[in-house]
Coordinates of C-alpha atoms in Angstrom, one line a residue:
M1 CA 14.9 28.7 18.5
I2 CA 14.5 25.7 16.4
E3 CA 16.9 24.3 13.7
I4 CA 16.0 23.5 10.1
Q5 CA 17.7 22.7 6.6
V6 CA 15.8 23.5 3.4
L7 CA 17.5 22.3 -0.1
R8 CA 18.5 24.9 -2.1
S9 CA 18.6 24.8 -6.3
N10 CA 19.2 27.1 -9.3
F11 CA 18.4 25.2 -12.3
N12 CA 20.4 25.9 -15.4
K13 CA 19.0 24.3 -18.4
N14 CA 22.3 24.2 -20.1
E15 CA 23.6 22.2 -16.6
D16 CA 23.1 19.2 -14.7
S17 CA 20.4 20.8 -12.0
D18 CA 21.4 18.1 -9.6
N19 CA 25.3 19.7 -9.3
K20 CA 23.6 22.4 -7.9
S21 CA 21.7 21.5 -5.2
Y22 CA 22.7 21.7 -1.4
L23 CA 21.3 22.1 2.0
E24 CA 21.4 25.2 4.0
T25 CA 20.6 25.8 7.8
F26 CA 18.5 27.9 9.4
K27 CA 17.8 29.0 12.8
I28 CA 14.2 30.3 13.4
Q29 CA 12.0 31.3 16.1
K30 CA 8.9 28.8 16.0
T31 CA 5.3 30.2 17.5
E32 CA 2.7 28.3 18.3
Q33 CA 1.2 25.8 16.1
M34 CA 3.9 27.5 13.2
K35 CA 3.5 25.6 9.7
V36 CA 6.1 24.9 7.1
L37 CA 4.6 27.8 4.8
D38 CA 5.2 30.3 8.1
A39 CA 8.9 28.8 8.0
L40 CA 9.8 29.5 4.8
N41 CA 8.3 33.0 5.1
Y42 CA 10.2 33.9 8.4
I43 CA 13.5 32.6 6.8
N44 CA 13.1 35.1 3.8
E45 CA 12.1 37.5 6.0
H46 CA 14.5 37.8 8.7
Y47 CA 17.7 36.5 6.2
D48 CA 16.7 37.8 3.3
A49 CA 17.3 34.1 1.9
N50 CA 15.0 34.5 -1.5
I51 CA 14.3 31.0 -0.9
A52 CA 11.7 30.1 -4.2
F53 CA 8.6 28.4 -3.6
R54 CA 4.7 28.3 -4.2
S55 CA 1.7 29.0 -2.0
S56 CA -1.9 30.3 -2.2
C57 CA -4.8 29.7 -0.3
R58 CA -3.0 28.7 3.1
A59 CA -5.9 26.7 3.7
G60 CA -5.0 23.5 2.1
Q61 CA -7.7 24.0 -0.8
C62 CA -5.2 24.8 -3.7
G63 CA -2.5 22.5 -3.3
S64 CA 0.4 24.6 -4.8
C65 CA 2.3 24.4 -1.3
A66 CA 2.8 20.6 -1.7
L67 CA 6.9 19.9 -1.2
K68 CA 8.5 17.2 1.1
I69 CA 9.4 17.5 4.8
N70 CA 11.8 14.7 5.8
D71 CA 11.4 13.0 2.9
Q72 CA 7.5 12.8 3.2
V73 CA 5.5 14.6 0.9
D74 CA 2.8 17.4 2.3
L75 CA 1.3 20.4 2.4
A76 CA 3.4 23.4 3.7
C77 CA 0.3 24.9 4.8
K78 CA -0.7 22.2 6.9
R79 CA 2.5 20.5 8.1
E80 CA 3.9 22.1 11.3
I81 CA 7.5 22.8 11.9
E82 CA 9.5 20.7 14.0
D83 CA 13.0 21.2 14.9
G84 CA 15.7 19.2 12.7
D85 CA 12.9 19.3 9.5
I86 CA 14.2 19.0 6.5
I87 CA 12.4 20.5 3.4
S88 CA 13.2 19.8 -0.3
P89 CA 11.0 19.5 -3.3
L90 CA 8.7 17.0 -4.6
D91 CA 10.5 14.7 -7.0
F92 CA 10.1 16.2 -10.1
K93 CA 12.6 18.2 -12.4
V94 CA 13.4 21.3 -10.1
I95 CA 13.0 25.1 -11.3
K96 CA 14.4 26.7 -8.6
D97 CA 14.6 25.6 -4.7
L98 CA 11.3 24.3 -4.1
I99 CA 9.2 25.1 -7.1
V100 CA 9.0 22.0 -9.8
D101 CA 8.2 21.6 -13.4
K102 CA 4.7 20.7 -13.7
S103 CA 4.5 21.6 -17.3
D104 CA 4.8 18.1 -18.2
I105 CA 1.7 16.6 -16.0
E106 CA -0.5 19.3 -17.4
E107 CA 0.4 18.5 -21.0
N108 CA -0.1 14.6 -20.6
T109 CA -3.5 15.7 -18.7
K110 CA -4.7 17.9 -21.9
L111 CA -3.0 15.2 -24.1
M112 CA -5.6 12.5 -22.8
H113 CA -8.9 14.6 -22.9
L114 CA -9.8 14.1 -19.4
F115 CA -13.3 15.7 -19.4
L116 CA -16.9 14.2 -19.7
E117 CA -17.2 13.0 -23.3
R118 CA -20.9 12.8 -24.2
N119 CA -20.1 11.8 -27.8
G120 CA -16.8 11.2 -30.3
E121 CA -18.3 14.2 -32.7
Y122 CA -18.8 17.5 -30.2
K123 CA -15.0 16.0 -28.3
N124 CA -13.3 16.2 -32.1
I125 CA -15.2 19.8 -33.2
K126 CA -14.0 21.1 -29.2
L127 CA -10.5 20.3 -29.7
K128 CA -10.2 21.1 -33.2
K129 CA -11.3 24.6 -32.5
L130 CA -9.7 24.9 -29.0
K131 CA -6.1 24.2 -31.1
S132 CA -6.7 26.2 -34.2
E133 CA -8.8 29.4 -33.5
N134 CA -8.1 29.8 -29.5
I135 CA -11.3 29.8 -28.2
K136 CA -11.4 31.4 -24.4
S137 CA -13.7 30.4 -21.8
E138 CA -15.5 33.5 -21.3
D139 CA -16.0 33.0 -25.1
I140 CA -17.4 29.6 -24.6
K141 CA -19.6 30.6 -21.5
S142 CA -21.4 33.4 -23.0
K143 CA -22.1 31.5 -26.7
N144 CA -20.9 34.6 -28.5
H145 CA -18.1 33.0 -30.4
K146 CA -18.4 32.6 -33.9
S147 CA -17.8 28.8 -33.8
L148 CA -21.4 28.7 -32.1
N149 CA -23.3 30.4 -34.5
S150 CA -24.1 27.7 -36.8
D151 CA -27.4 25.5 -35.5
E152 CA -25.5 22.7 -35.9
D153 CA -22.7 23.8 -32.9
S154 CA -25.5 25.2 -30.7
S155 CA -27.2 22.0 -30.5
Q156 CA -24.2 20.4 -29.8
F157 CA -22.9 22.8 -26.9
S158 CA -26.7 22.7 -25.5
S159 CA -26.4 19.2 -25.4
I160 CA -23.7 18.8 -23.8
C161 CA -24.3 21.6 -20.9
E162 CA -27.4 20.3 -20.3
C163 CA -28.2 19.0 -16.9
E164 CA -30.0 16.0 -16.0
L165 CA -30.5 13.2 -13.7
I166 CA -28.1 10.5 -13.3
D167 CA -29.4 6.7 -12.7
N168 CA -27.3 6.4 -9.3
S169 CA -27.7 2.6 -9.8
K170 CA -25.6 3.0 -13.3
S171 CA -23.3 4.7 -11.4
I172 CA -20.5 4.9 -8.9
D173 CA -20.0 7.6 -6.3
T174 CA -17.1 9.8 -7.5
K175 CA -17.4 12.2 -4.3
K176 CA -14.0 11.2 -3.1
V177 CA -12.1 11.0 -6.1
R178 CA -13.6 14.6 -7.2
T179 CA -12.0 16.2 -4.0
C180 CA -8.4 16.1 -5.9
I181 CA -6.7 19.4 -5.5
E182 CA -4.0 18.8 -8.1
C183 CA -1.1 19.0 -5.7
Y184 CA 0.3 16.2 -7.8
S185 CA 1.5 14.8 -4.4
C186 CA 0.7 11.7 -5.6
L187 CA 3.1 11.2 -8.4
S188 CA 5.7 12.1 -6.4
A189 CA 5.4 9.9 -4.1
C190 CA 4.3 6.3 -6.2
P191 CA 7.3 4.3 -5.9
V192 CA 6.1 2.5 -9.4
I193 CA 6.5 5.6 -11.7
K194 CA 10.2 5.8 -10.5
K195 CA 10.6 2.5 -12.4
T196 CA 8.3 2.0 -15.3
S197 CA 7.1 4.1 -18.1
E198 CA 4.3 1.7 -18.4
F199 CA 2.3 3.6 -15.6
L200 CA 1.1 6.9 -15.8
G201 CA 0.3 7.5 -12.0
P202 CA -2.1 7.4 -9.4
Y203 CA -3.4 10.8 -10.5
Y204 CA -4.0 9.9 -14.1
I205 CA -5.7 6.6 -13.0
R206 CA -8.0 8.2 -10.9
Y207 CA -9.0 10.8 -13.0
I208 CA -10.0 8.5 -15.5
S209 CA -12.2 6.6 -12.9
K210 CA -14.3 9.8 -12.1
F211 CA -15.3 9.9 -15.7
D212 CA -15.7 6.0 -16.2
F213 CA -17.6 5.8 -12.9
D214 CA -20.2 8.7 -14.8
P215 CA -22.6 6.9 -16.8
R216 CA -23.0 10.1 -18.9
D217 CA -19.4 9.0 -20.3
V218 CA -19.6 7.7 -23.6
G219 CA -15.4 7.5 -23.6
D220 CA -13.9 4.0 -23.7
R221 CA -12.4 4.8 -20.2
T222 CA -11.8 1.3 -18.9
K223 CA -9.7 -0.1 -21.7
E224 CA -7.9 3.5 -21.9
S225 CA -7.4 3.1 -17.9
I226 CA -5.4 -0.4 -19.0
D227 CA -3.5 1.1 -21.6
Y228 CA -2.1 3.8 -19.1
G229 CA -1.1 1.3 -16.5
L230 CA -4.0 -0.1 -14.7
Y231 CA -2.4 -3.7 -13.2
C232 CA 0.9 -1.6 -12.2
C233 CA 0.1 -0.3 -9.1
T234 CA 1.2 -2.4 -6.2
S235 CA -1.8 -1.3 -3.8
C236 CA 0.8 0.1 -1.5
G237 CA -1.4 2.8 -0.9
E238 CA 1.0 5.8 -0.1
C239 CA -1.1 7.7 -2.9
G240 CA -3.4 7.6 0.4
E241 CA -0.8 8.7 3.0
V242 CA 0.1 11.5 1.3
C243 CA -2.9 13.0 -0.1
P244 CA -4.3 15.9 1.7
K245 CA -8.2 14.9 1.0
N246 CA -7.1 11.6 2.2
I247 CA -8.1 9.8 -1.7
N248 CA -6.4 6.8 -1.6
S249 CA -5.9 6.3 -5.6
F250 CA -6.0 2.2 -4.8
S251 CA -8.8 1.6 -3.1
D252 CA -10.7 4.6 -4.4
A253 CA -10.5 4.2 -8.1
I254 CA -7.9 1.4 -9.3
E255 CA -9.4 -1.6 -8.0
K256 CA -12.9 -0.4 -8.8
L257 CA -11.4 0.2 -12.4
R258 CA -10.2 -3.5 -12.4
A259 CA -13.3 -4.5 -11.1
L260 CA -15.1 -2.8 -14.4
A261 CA -12.3 -4.2 -16.3
Y262 CA -13.3 -8.0 -15.3
Q263 CA -17.0 -7.2 -15.7
E264 CA -16.1 -6.1 -19.7
N265 CA -14.0 -9.1 -20.2
L266 CA -10.8 -6.5 -20.5
G267 CA -9.1 -7.7 -17.5
P268 CA -7.4 -8.5 -15.4
L269 CA -4.1 -10.4 -16.8
Q270 CA -3.9 -14.4 -17.3
P271 CA -1.9 -14.6 -14.1
H272 CA -4.3 -13.2 -12.3
K273 CA -6.9 -15.5 -14.1
D274 CA -4.9 -18.4 -13.1
L275 CA -4.8 -17.7 -9.5
A276 CA -8.3 -17.1 -9.1
R277 CA -9.1 -20.9 -10.6
K278 CA -6.5 -21.9 -8.4
I279 CA -8.7 -20.0 -5.1
V280 CA -11.9 -21.3 -6.5
E281 CA -10.5 -24.7 -7.0
T282 CA -8.5 -25.7 -4.0
G283 CA -9.6 -22.6 -1.6
H284 CA -5.6 -21.5 -1.4
S285 CA -3.4 -18.7 -3.4
V286 CA -0.8 -21.1 -3.7
D287 CA -0.2 -25.0 -4.8
K288 CA 0.4 -27.2 -2.0
L289 CA 3.7 -28.6 -1.8
N290 CA 4.2 -30.1 1.8
D291 CA 1.6 -31.2 4.5
G292 CA -0.3 -27.8 5.4
F293 CA 0.5 -26.2 8.6
I294 CA -3.6 -26.4 9.7
E295 CA -4.0 -30.1 8.6
T296 CA -0.6 -31.5 10.6
Y297 CA -1.4 -28.8 13.6
N298 CA -4.5 -30.3 14.4
K299 CA -3.9 -34.0 13.4
I300 CA -1.2 -33.4 16.2
I301 CA -3.6 -31.7 18.7
F302 CA -6.5 -34.2 18.1
D303 CA -4.6 -37.1 17.9
D304 CA -2.9 -38.5 21.1
N305 CA -0.7 -41.2 19.3
S306 CA 1.0 -38.7 16.7
N307 CA 4.0 -37.0 16.6
I308 CA 5.2 -34.5 14.0
S309 CA 8.8 -36.0 13.6
D310 CA 8.2 -39.7 13.2
D311 CA 4.8 -38.6 10.7
K312 CA 6.2 -40.6 7.5
N313 CA 3.8 -38.2 5.6
N314 CA 4.8 -35.3 6.8
N315 CA 7.6 -33.7 4.7
F316 CA 7.9 -30.2 6.6
D317 CA 11.4 -29.7 7.9
S318 CA 11.6 -26.8 10.2
K319 CA 15.3 -27.1 10.2
K320 CA 15.4 -26.8 6.8
N321 CA 12.9 -23.7 6.1
N322 CA 15.4 -21.8 8.8
S323 CA 18.7 -22.8 7.4
N324 CA 20.4 -19.4 7.7
L325 CA 19.6 -19.1 11.7
N326 CA 19.3 -22.7 12.4
N327 CA 21.9 -22.7 14.8
T328 CA 20.1 -20.4 16.8
N329 CA 16.2 -21.8 16.3
P330 CA 16.2 -24.9 17.5
D331 CA 12.5 -27.0 16.7
Y332 CA 10.1 -27.1 19.2
D333 CA 7.7 -29.7 21.1
L334 CA 4.5 -28.8 19.8
L335 CA 2.8 -31.6 22.0
N336 CA 3.5 -30.1 24.9
S337 CA 1.5 -26.6 23.8
N338 CA -1.8 -28.2 25.4
I339 CA -4.0 -25.9 23.9
N340 CA -7.9 -26.0 25.4
L341 CA -10.5 -23.8 24.6
K342 CA -13.2 -25.1 26.6
N343 CA -12.5 -22.6 29.4
P344 CA -15.4 -20.4 29.9
K345 CA -13.3 -17.9 31.5
K346 CA -11.2 -17.2 28.6
P347 CA -12.2 -15.8 25.5
K348 CA -12.3 -17.9 22.3
I349 CA -9.5 -17.4 20.1
A350 CA -9.3 -18.6 16.8
I351 CA -5.7 -18.3 14.4
F352 CA -6.5 -17.2 10.7
T353 CA -3.3 -18.0 9.2
G354 CA -4.0 -17.2 5.2
C355 CA -2.5 -19.3 2.5
M356 CA 1.2 -18.8 2.6
V357 CA 1.5 -19.9 6.1
D358 CA -0.7 -23.0 5.5
Y359 CA 1.2 -24.1 2.6
R360 CA 4.9 -22.4 2.4
L361 CA 5.8 -21.3 5.6
Q362 CA 4.3 -23.5 8.0
N363 CA 7.0 -22.9 10.2
L364 CA 5.9 -19.8 11.2
G365 CA 2.1 -21.3 12.1
F366 CA 4.2 -23.2 14.5
A367 CA 6.4 -20.5 15.8
L368 CA 2.9 -18.9 16.9
I369 CA 1.7 -21.4 18.9
D370 CA 5.0 -21.5 20.4
V371 CA 4.7 -17.9 21.4
L372 CA 1.1 -17.7 22.6
K373 CA 2.0 -20.6 24.9
A374 CA 4.8 -19.1 26.0
N375 CA 2.5 -16.0 27.1
G376 CA -0.5 -17.6 28.9
F377 CA -2.9 -17.6 25.3
E378 CA -4.9 -20.7 23.8
A379 CA -6.4 -20.6 20.2
D380 CA -7.6 -22.7 17.6
V381 CA -6.8 -23.2 14.0
P382 CA -10.0 -23.6 12.2
E383 CA -9.3 -26.3 9.7
S384 CA -12.6 -25.1 8.0
Q385 CA -11.0 -21.8 7.0
T386 CA -10.3 -20.7 3.0
C387 CA -8.4 -18.0 1.5
C388 CA -9.3 -14.7 2.6
G389 CA -10.3 -13.5 -1.1
S390 CA -7.6 -10.6 -1.3
P391 CA -5.6 -11.7 -4.4
L392 CA -8.8 -11.2 -6.0
L393 CA -10.4 -8.1 -5.0
R394 CA -7.1 -6.5 -5.4
T395 CA -7.0 -7.6 -9.3
G396 CA -10.9 -6.5 -9.7
Q397 CA -12.3 -10.6 -9.3
R398 CA -14.9 -8.9 -6.8
D399 CA -17.5 -11.7 -7.3
L400 CA -15.4 -14.7 -6.9
V401 CA -14.9 -13.7 -3.6
A402 CA -18.7 -14.1 -1.8
P403 CA -18.2 -17.5 -1.7
L404 CA -14.9 -17.8 0.6
V405 CA -16.6 -15.0 3.0
E406 CA -19.3 -17.1 3.4
K407 CA -17.6 -20.3 4.3
N408 CA -15.1 -17.8 6.6
R409 CA -18.4 -16.7 7.9
E410 CA -19.4 -20.2 9.1
T411 CA -15.8 -21.4 9.9
F412 CA -15.4 -17.9 12.4
K413 CA -18.7 -17.2 13.8
D414 CA -18.4 -18.6 17.6
Y415 CA -15.1 -16.8 18.2
D416 CA -14.4 -13.9 20.1
L417 CA -11.3 -12.5 18.4
I418 CA -9.4 -13.6 15.5
L419 CA -5.7 -13.6 15.1
T420 CA -3.7 -12.8 12.0
I421 CA -0.3 -13.2 11.4
C422 CA -0.5 -11.8 7.5
A423 CA -0.8 -8.5 6.8
G424 CA -2.7 -8.6 4.2
C425 CA -5.2 -11.3 5.1
G426 CA -5.6 -9.0 8.5
A427 CA -6.3 -5.9 6.2
T428 CA -9.1 -8.1 4.1
L429 CA -10.9 -9.0 6.9
K430 CA -11.1 -5.7 8.3
N431 CA -11.5 -3.6 5.4
D432 CA -13.2 -5.6 2.8
Y433 CA -15.3 -7.9 5.1
P434 CA -17.8 -5.6 6.2
D435 CA -18.6 -4.9 2.4
F436 CA -20.2 -8.3 2.3
D437 CA -22.0 -7.7 5.5
L438 CA -19.3 -9.7 7.7
R439 CA -17.7 -7.7 10.9
L440 CA -15.0 -9.6 12.9
N441 CA -12.8 -8.8 15.9
V442 CA -9.8 -9.0 14.2
M443 CA -6.2 -7.9 15.6
D444 CA -2.5 -8.7 14.0
I445 CA -0.4 -10.5 16.2
S446 CA 1.9 -7.6 16.8
E447 CA -1.6 -6.0 17.9
F448 CA -2.4 -8.7 20.1
L449 CA 1.3 -9.2 21.8
V450 CA 2.4 -5.8 22.6
D451 CA 1.5 -5.3 26.0
S452 CA 1.4 -9.0 26.6
L453 CA 4.8 -10.7 26.3
N454 CA 6.4 -11.9 29.3
T455 CA 10.3 -10.5 28.6
N456 CA 11.5 -12.8 31.7
K457 CA 11.0 -16.0 29.8
M458 CA 13.7 -14.4 27.0
K459 CA 17.2 -15.2 26.1
D460 CA 18.9 -12.8 25.0
L461 CA 19.9 -13.4 20.5
N462 CA 22.3 -11.2 20.3
L463 CA 21.2 -10.2 16.7
K464 CA 20.8 -7.2 14.8
V465 CA 17.9 -6.5 13.1
T466 CA 16.0 -4.0 10.7
Y467 CA 12.0 -4.0 10.1
H468 CA 9.9 -4.0 6.5
D469 CA 6.6 -2.0 7.3
P470 CA 3.8 -4.2 5.1
C471 CA 2.0 -1.6 2.6
H472 CA -1.1 -3.5 4.2
L473 CA -0.3 -3.5 8.0
S474 CA 1.3 0.2 8.3
R475 CA -0.9 2.1 5.5
G476 CA -3.8 -1.1 5.2
Q477 CA -3.9 -1.3 9.4
S478 CA -2.0 1.4 10.7
I479 CA 0.1 -0.9 12.5
T480 CA 3.6 0.6 12.6
E481 CA 4.2 1.6 16.3
E482 CA 3.6 -2.4 17.7
P483 CA 6.3 -4.5 15.6
R484 CA 9.0 -1.8 16.8
K485 CA 8.1 -1.7 20.8
I486 CA 8.3 -5.6 20.2
L487 CA 11.3 -5.7 19.0
K488 CA 12.8 -3.5 21.4
N489 CA 11.8 -5.4 24.0
I490 CA 13.3 -8.3 22.6
K491 CA 16.4 -9.4 24.8
G492 CA 20.1 -9.2 22.6
V493 CA 17.8 -7.5 20.2
E494 CA 19.9 -4.7 18.0
F495 CA 16.9 -2.9 16.4
I496 CA 18.4 -0.6 13.1
E497 CA 15.8 1.3 11.3
M498 CA 16.3 0.9 7.4
A499 CA 16.0 4.4 5.3
K500 CA 12.8 3.9 4.2
P501 CA 11.3 0.8 6.0
N502 CA 7.8 1.7 4.5
Q503 CA 8.6 1.8 1.0
C504 CA 6.9 -0.9 -1.1
C505 CA 9.3 -4.0 -1.9
G506 CA 7.0 -4.6 -4.9
S507 CA 4.9 -7.9 -4.1
G508 CA 1.5 -6.8 -3.8
G509 CA -1.3 -5.6 -5.8
G510 CA -1.2 -8.6 -8.5
V511 CA 2.2 -7.1 -9.3
R512 CA 4.6 -9.6 -8.6
A513 CA 2.2 -12.0 -10.3
G514 CA 1.4 -10.2 -13.4
K515 CA 4.2 -7.5 -13.6
P516 CA 7.3 -9.6 -12.3
E517 CA 9.7 -7.0 -14.0
I518 CA 8.2 -4.1 -11.9
A519 CA 8.2 -6.0 -8.7
A520 CA 12.1 -7.2 -9.3
S521 CA 12.9 -3.1 -9.4
L522 CA 10.8 -2.3 -6.6
V523 CA 12.8 -4.8 -4.2
D524 CA 15.8 -4.0 -5.4
D525 CA 15.9 -0.9 -3.8
K526 CA 15.0 -2.9 -0.5
V527 CA 17.6 -4.8 -0.9
Q528 CA 20.0 -1.9 -1.0
M529 CA 18.4 -0.3 1.6
I530 CA 18.7 -3.5 3.8
E531 CA 22.8 -4.4 2.8
D532 CA 23.7 -0.3 3.3
I533 CA 23.0 -1.1 7.8
S534 CA 24.6 -4.9 7.8
V535 CA 22.2 -6.7 9.9
D536 CA 21.7 -10.4 10.7
A537 CA 17.8 -10.1 10.2
V538 CA 14.9 -8.5 8.5
I539 CA 11.9 -8.8 10.1
S540 CA 8.4 -8.4 8.9
I541 CA 4.8 -9.8 9.3
C542 CA 3.6 -10.2 5.9
P543 CA 4.5 -13.4 4.2
F544 CA 4.5 -12.4 0.9
C545 CA 6.6 -10.0 1.6
Q546 CA 8.8 -12.4 3.4
F547 CA 8.7 -14.4 0.5
H548 CA 9.2 -11.6 -1.7
I549 CA 12.5 -9.8 -0.3
Q550 CA 14.1 -13.3 0.9
D551 CA 14.4 -14.3 -2.7
A552 CA 15.8 -10.8 -4.1
L553 CA 18.5 -11.0 -1.1
K554 CA 19.3 -14.5 -2.3
N555 CA 19.5 -13.3 -6.5
H556 CA 21.9 -10.6 -5.0
G557 CA 24.1 -13.0 -3.3
L558 CA 23.2 -11.9 0.7
D559 CA 22.9 -13.9 3.5
I560 CA 20.8 -12.4 5.1
K561 CA 17.3 -14.1 6.8
V562 CA 14.1 -12.7 6.4
M563 CA 11.6 -13.6 9.0
N564 CA 8.3 -13.0 10.8
I565 CA 8.3 -11.3 14.1
L566 CA 6.7 -14.8 15.7
E567 CA 9.8 -16.6 14.4
L568 CA 12.3 -14.2 16.3
L569 CA 10.3 -14.2 19.5
Q570 CA 10.2 -18.4 18.7
M571 CA 14.2 -18.1 19.3
A572 CA 14.0 -15.6 22.1
Y573 CA 11.7 -18.1 24.3
K574 CA 13.8 -21.2 23.6

């Protein structure tokens, strides 16, 4: 027997339905491969519980049984039931128990004219007649309805229904987005639509893309997508994670629509244009405030007479950048790292730093060198590397990325392995560079270190920490367990999981630059989760998340340090 809980509610239009919700516990006899839908049917049959829920095909094709299991959206007919599961409805207005009201979604779909538009004249006629004369679908199919008797109307109908060959050179593949089964899981899971009405949601934007990518459609779809919040998406990928058809609305639709907007001079937003100009001119997405990590590190390595603490031109202060934990994070002696890449018996490893580590979080770069050294690894930090191009790709400015790829191609061509310490950079090198015919052997630092850490050299840290999953690491690279395993192996570290560690903090997709109010609202939720568990530090592997969450904690008056996992390891090895 297993025990599960179901969130029950009985909607009353005259009362607040939230006050009527409660969890009810049931014990059920689990059978082999028993699905959530089977469990709900079992409960109704054996307990006469009369739980209300939707289901139809039982094959993952209709989408009607979408709900939440342990706060994660899934289809009841596909997800296997497990002991301790909590079943609840999607994040919409509840009618009863697990049945939600989808009428607003369907009304929006109707009002947005989400059908292939061949010409404005036919569109207007069709909408008018469907509204005033109540044409039925069988009348349309048979062409017997009186509104189609005139030669003019028949000609219009024939032209819209006539099959024609599509010039593939003028179209974008829509096979993936056309597999949507309208379960609306993406709308329930999307964190942005819970924060602003400016973004209509991934389902609608994806629907628009289907027509914008079709050369037969004459609608002004790109502009429509902008009006409905094209630049509000953070690229978190949660819509793709919950989609039963594995449609990632950002990569499969939104990013492509942003590229069309750029080509048509309708986008991106001005902050994104400014960022692009900076990358093209400097090779970095952030301004240089102090001596960069790459420059400083290579100067030390190749100049035997240099000393980081005596370099008058170096304005980087390790202790200042770690003021919240400076009592447990002493400076390091980089000159003892003895990096040597000429040993033929070892793989030739390079570090791709990313813009933030080079120009903002230099301490993180030096932490990586210390951790590699402590575990017997050697690596190079090539000076000619440049921005990976992720900020340009996410905002649709794709044609500006090719020169960056070519420079990195030349920089890393002779290396066996590329290590990344930024989730966004790693995801870009792994997932986007193959589109430019460049396939590098890339590993996130947590992948590389997870089974190679020498724990005997570590000291006890006596710290309570939690972990924030960067979207571009957890969903972009499917890396979630490796960082947790590392944290649990660090001596003296108590690991506490926050409520929703993989919920987007709002720093990605160009939103922090272009829609800062949305980014601020999203990170406020993350701050609350962190405050609820009373930890000393928040650990992550994304400089952008780190910067964003740290700013938010400071703004809320919370003295909690946000650190990269490498900084924590560096402390353990001191």
